[in-house]
PDB file of C-alpha atoms in Angstrom:
ATOM      1  CA  MET A  26       1.976  12.348   9.825  1.00 49.00           C
ATOM      2  CA  ASP A  27       5.597  10.483  10.618  1.00 58.00           C
ATOM      3  CA  PHE A  28       7.728   9.913   7.542  1.00 60.00           C
ATOM      4  CA  ASP A  29      10.588   9.650   9.382  1.00 75.00           C
ATOM      5  CA  TRP A  30      10.893   5.206   7.496  1.00 77.00           C
ATOM      6  CA  MET A  31      11.685   7.383   4.831  1.00 77.00           C
ATOM      7  CA  LYS A  32      14.629   8.077   5.744  1.00 81.00           C
ATOM      8  CA  HIS A  33      15.630   4.506   6.015  1.00 85.00           C
ATOM      9  CA  PRO A  34      19.066   3.172   4.690  1.00 88.00           C
ATOM     10  CA  GLY A  35      17.772   0.755   2.846  1.00 86.00           C
ATOM     11  CA  LEU A  36      15.820   3.081   0.551  1.00 88.00           C
ATOM     12  CA  SER A  37      18.937   5.386  -0.394  1.00 89.00           C
ATOM     13  CA  GLY A  38      18.880   3.393  -3.733  1.00 88.00           C
ATOM     14  CA  ILE A  39      15.356   3.433  -4.572  1.00 89.00           C
ATOM     15  CA  ASP A  40      14.730   6.595  -7.147  1.00 88.00           C
ATOM     16  CA  PRO A  41      12.741   9.810  -5.195  1.00 87.00           C
ATOM     17  CA  ALA A  42      10.776   9.892  -7.547  1.00 85.00           C
ATOM     18  CA  LYS A  43       9.393   6.342  -6.193  1.00 86.00           C
ATOM     19  CA  LEU A  44       9.986   7.458  -2.795  1.00 86.00           C
ATOM     20  CA  ALA A  45       7.781  11.005  -3.081  1.00 85.00           C
ATOM     21  CA  MET A  46       5.230   8.559  -4.604  1.00 84.00           C
ATOM     22  CA  LEU A  47       4.463   6.148  -2.169  1.00 83.00           C
ATOM     23  CA  GLN A  48       4.654   9.007   1.016  1.00 84.00           C
ATOM     24  CA  SER A  49       1.602  10.302  -1.343  1.00 86.00           C
ATOM     25  CA  LEU A  50       0.493   6.788  -0.885  1.00 83.00           C
ATOM     26  CA  ALA A  51       0.459   6.797   2.549  1.00 81.00           C
ATOM     27  CA  ALA A  52      -0.730   9.257   2.889  1.00 85.00           C
ATOM     28  CA  GLN A  53      -3.480   8.900   1.110  1.00 86.00           C
ATOM     29  CA  GLY A  54      -4.008   5.407   3.326  1.00 83.00           C
ATOM     30  CA  ARG A  55      -4.015   7.377   6.848  1.00 83.00           C
ATOM     31  CA  GLY A  56      -6.982   6.477   8.132  1.00 84.00           C
ATOM     32  CA  LYS A  57      -8.493   3.572   5.518  1.00 82.00           C
ATOM     33  CA  SER A  58      -9.336   0.183   7.574  1.00 80.00           C
ATOM     34  CA  GLN A  59      -9.081  -3.191   6.207  1.00 71.00           C
ATOM     35  CA  SER A  60     -11.115  -3.177   3.463  1.00 76.00           C
ATOM     36  CA  GLU A  61     -10.268  -0.510   2.097  1.00 83.00           C
ATOM     37  CA  MET A  62      -5.981  -1.129   1.489  1.00 77.00           C
ATOM     38  CA  LEU A  63      -6.581  -3.619  -0.777  1.00 73.00           C
ATOM     39  CA  PRO A  64      -8.596  -1.673  -3.331  1.00 82.00           C
ATOM     40  CA  PHE A  65      -7.097   1.711  -2.683  1.00 82.00           C
ATOM     41  CA  LEU A  66      -3.182   0.156  -3.397  1.00 77.00           C
ATOM     42  CA  MET A  67      -4.662  -1.801  -6.223  1.00 77.00           C
ATOM     43  CA  ALA A  68      -6.180   1.433  -7.475  1.00 82.00           C
ATOM     44  CA  ALA A  69      -2.460   3.222  -7.106  1.00 81.00           C
ATOM     45  CA  ALA A  70      -0.754   0.162  -8.388  1.00 78.00           C
ATOM     46  CA  SER A  71      -2.742   0.144 -11.553  1.00 81.00           C
ATOM     47  CA  SER A  72      -1.743   4.325 -11.924  1.00 83.00           C
ATOM     48  CA  ALA A  73       1.716   3.448 -11.393  1.00 80.00           C
ATOM     49  CA  GLN A  74       2.178   1.308 -13.492  1.00 79.00           C
ATOM     50  CA  LYS A  75      -0.364   3.518 -16.267  1.00 85.00           C
ATOM     51  CA  GLU A  76       2.390   6.190 -15.733  1.00 82.00           C
ATOM     52  CA  GLY A  77       5.164   3.576 -15.417  1.00 81.00           C
ATOM     53  CA  LYS A  78       6.077   4.107 -12.301  1.00 79.00           C
ATOM     54  CA  GLN A  79       7.124   0.692 -10.929  1.00 82.00           C
ATOM     55  CA  PHE A  80       8.654  -1.015  -8.312  1.00 82.00           C
ATOM     56  CA  THR A  81      11.101  -3.807  -8.918  1.00 84.00           C
ATOM     57  CA  PRO A  82      10.626  -6.783  -6.285  1.00 82.00           C
ATOM     58  CA  ASP A  83      14.313  -5.424  -4.465  1.00 87.00           C
ATOM     59  CA  GLU A  84      12.469  -2.405  -3.968  1.00 87.00           C
ATOM     60  CA  LEU A  85       9.310  -3.505  -2.762  1.00 83.00           C
ATOM     61  CA  SER A  86      11.208  -6.321  -0.751  1.00 85.00           C
ATOM     62  CA  MET A  87      13.434  -3.714   0.637  1.00 87.00           C
ATOM     63  CA  ILE A  88       9.931  -1.034   1.281  1.00 85.00           C
ATOM     64  CA  VAL A  89       8.460  -3.124   3.217  1.00 85.00           C
ATOM     65  CA  GLU A  90      10.520  -5.279   5.297  1.00 86.00           C
ATOM     66  CA  VAL A  91      11.820  -1.326   6.445  1.00 85.00           C
ATOM     67  CA  LEU A  92       7.270  -0.238   7.211  1.00 81.00           C
ATOM     68  CA  LYS A  93       7.369  -3.567   9.716  1.00 84.00           C
ATOM     69  CA  SER A  94      10.880  -3.036  11.463  1.00 82.00           C
ATOM     70  CA  GLY A  95       9.278  -1.991  14.703  1.00 78.00           C
ATOM     71  CA  LYS A  96       6.484  -3.746  14.140  1.00 83.00           C
ATOM     72  CA  THR A  97       4.580  -6.367  16.402  1.00 88.00           C
ATOM     73  CA  ALA A  98       4.867  -9.989  15.315  1.00 91.00           C
ATOM     74  CA  GLU A  99       0.754  -9.755  14.190  1.00 90.00           C
ATOM     75  CA  GLU A 100       1.410  -6.208  13.124  1.00 86.00           C
ATOM     76  CA  ALA A 101       4.164  -7.365  10.686  1.00 87.00           C
ATOM     77  CA  ALA A 102       1.528 -10.663   9.676  1.00 89.00           C
ATOM     78  CA  GLN A 103      -0.764  -8.144   8.449  1.00 85.00           C
ATOM     79  CA  ILE A 104       2.151  -7.276   6.548  1.00 84.00           C
ATOM     80  CA  ASP A 105       3.035 -10.025   5.192  1.00 87.00           C
ATOM     81  CA  LYS A 106      -0.783 -10.926   4.410  1.00 85.00           C
ATOM     82  CA  MET A 107      -1.512  -7.969   2.228  1.00 79.00           C
ATOM     83  CA  MET A 108       1.306  -8.401   0.263  1.00 82.00           C
ATOM     84  CA  ASN A 109       0.038 -11.839  -0.505  1.00 83.00           C
ATOM     85  CA  LEU A 110      -2.933 -10.776  -1.472  1.00 77.00           C
ATOM     86  CA  VAL A 111      -1.460  -8.365  -3.239  1.00 72.00           C
ATOM     87  CA  LYS A 112       0.680 -10.644  -5.152  1.00 75.00           C
ATOM     88  CA  MET A 113      -2.148 -13.232  -5.766  1.00 76.00           C
ATOM     89  CA  MET A 114      -3.630 -10.437  -7.584  1.00 66.00           C
ATOM     90  CA  ARG A 115      -1.727  -9.624 -10.074  1.00 64.00           C
ATOM     91  CA  LYS A 116      -1.332 -13.295 -11.069  1.00 60.00           C
TER      92      LYS A 116
END
C-alpha cells in the first residue's frame, strides 16, 4: 500500500501516534466497499474516542485535503460526501 500521502508537509504538526493510527486504519480499510466504509469509520472513530485519540477539526481538515490532492473531481467529491455523512452521524 502506498502511504506517500503520510509524508505530506501539512501533516507534520500531527502527533506521530495519531498518524500511525491513521496509517493502520488505511491499511484495514483497503478493499472495503463504499457501503462498508462508513460503518468501519464510525467504529474506528468510536474506538479512538474511547482511547482518547481524537483528531482536532483542523487536523481532520488537513488530512482530508491531503487525501483529496491528486484525486479526480469525482473522487474528491466522494471523499467530501463521506466526510459530510460522518459529520451528520456525529450530531
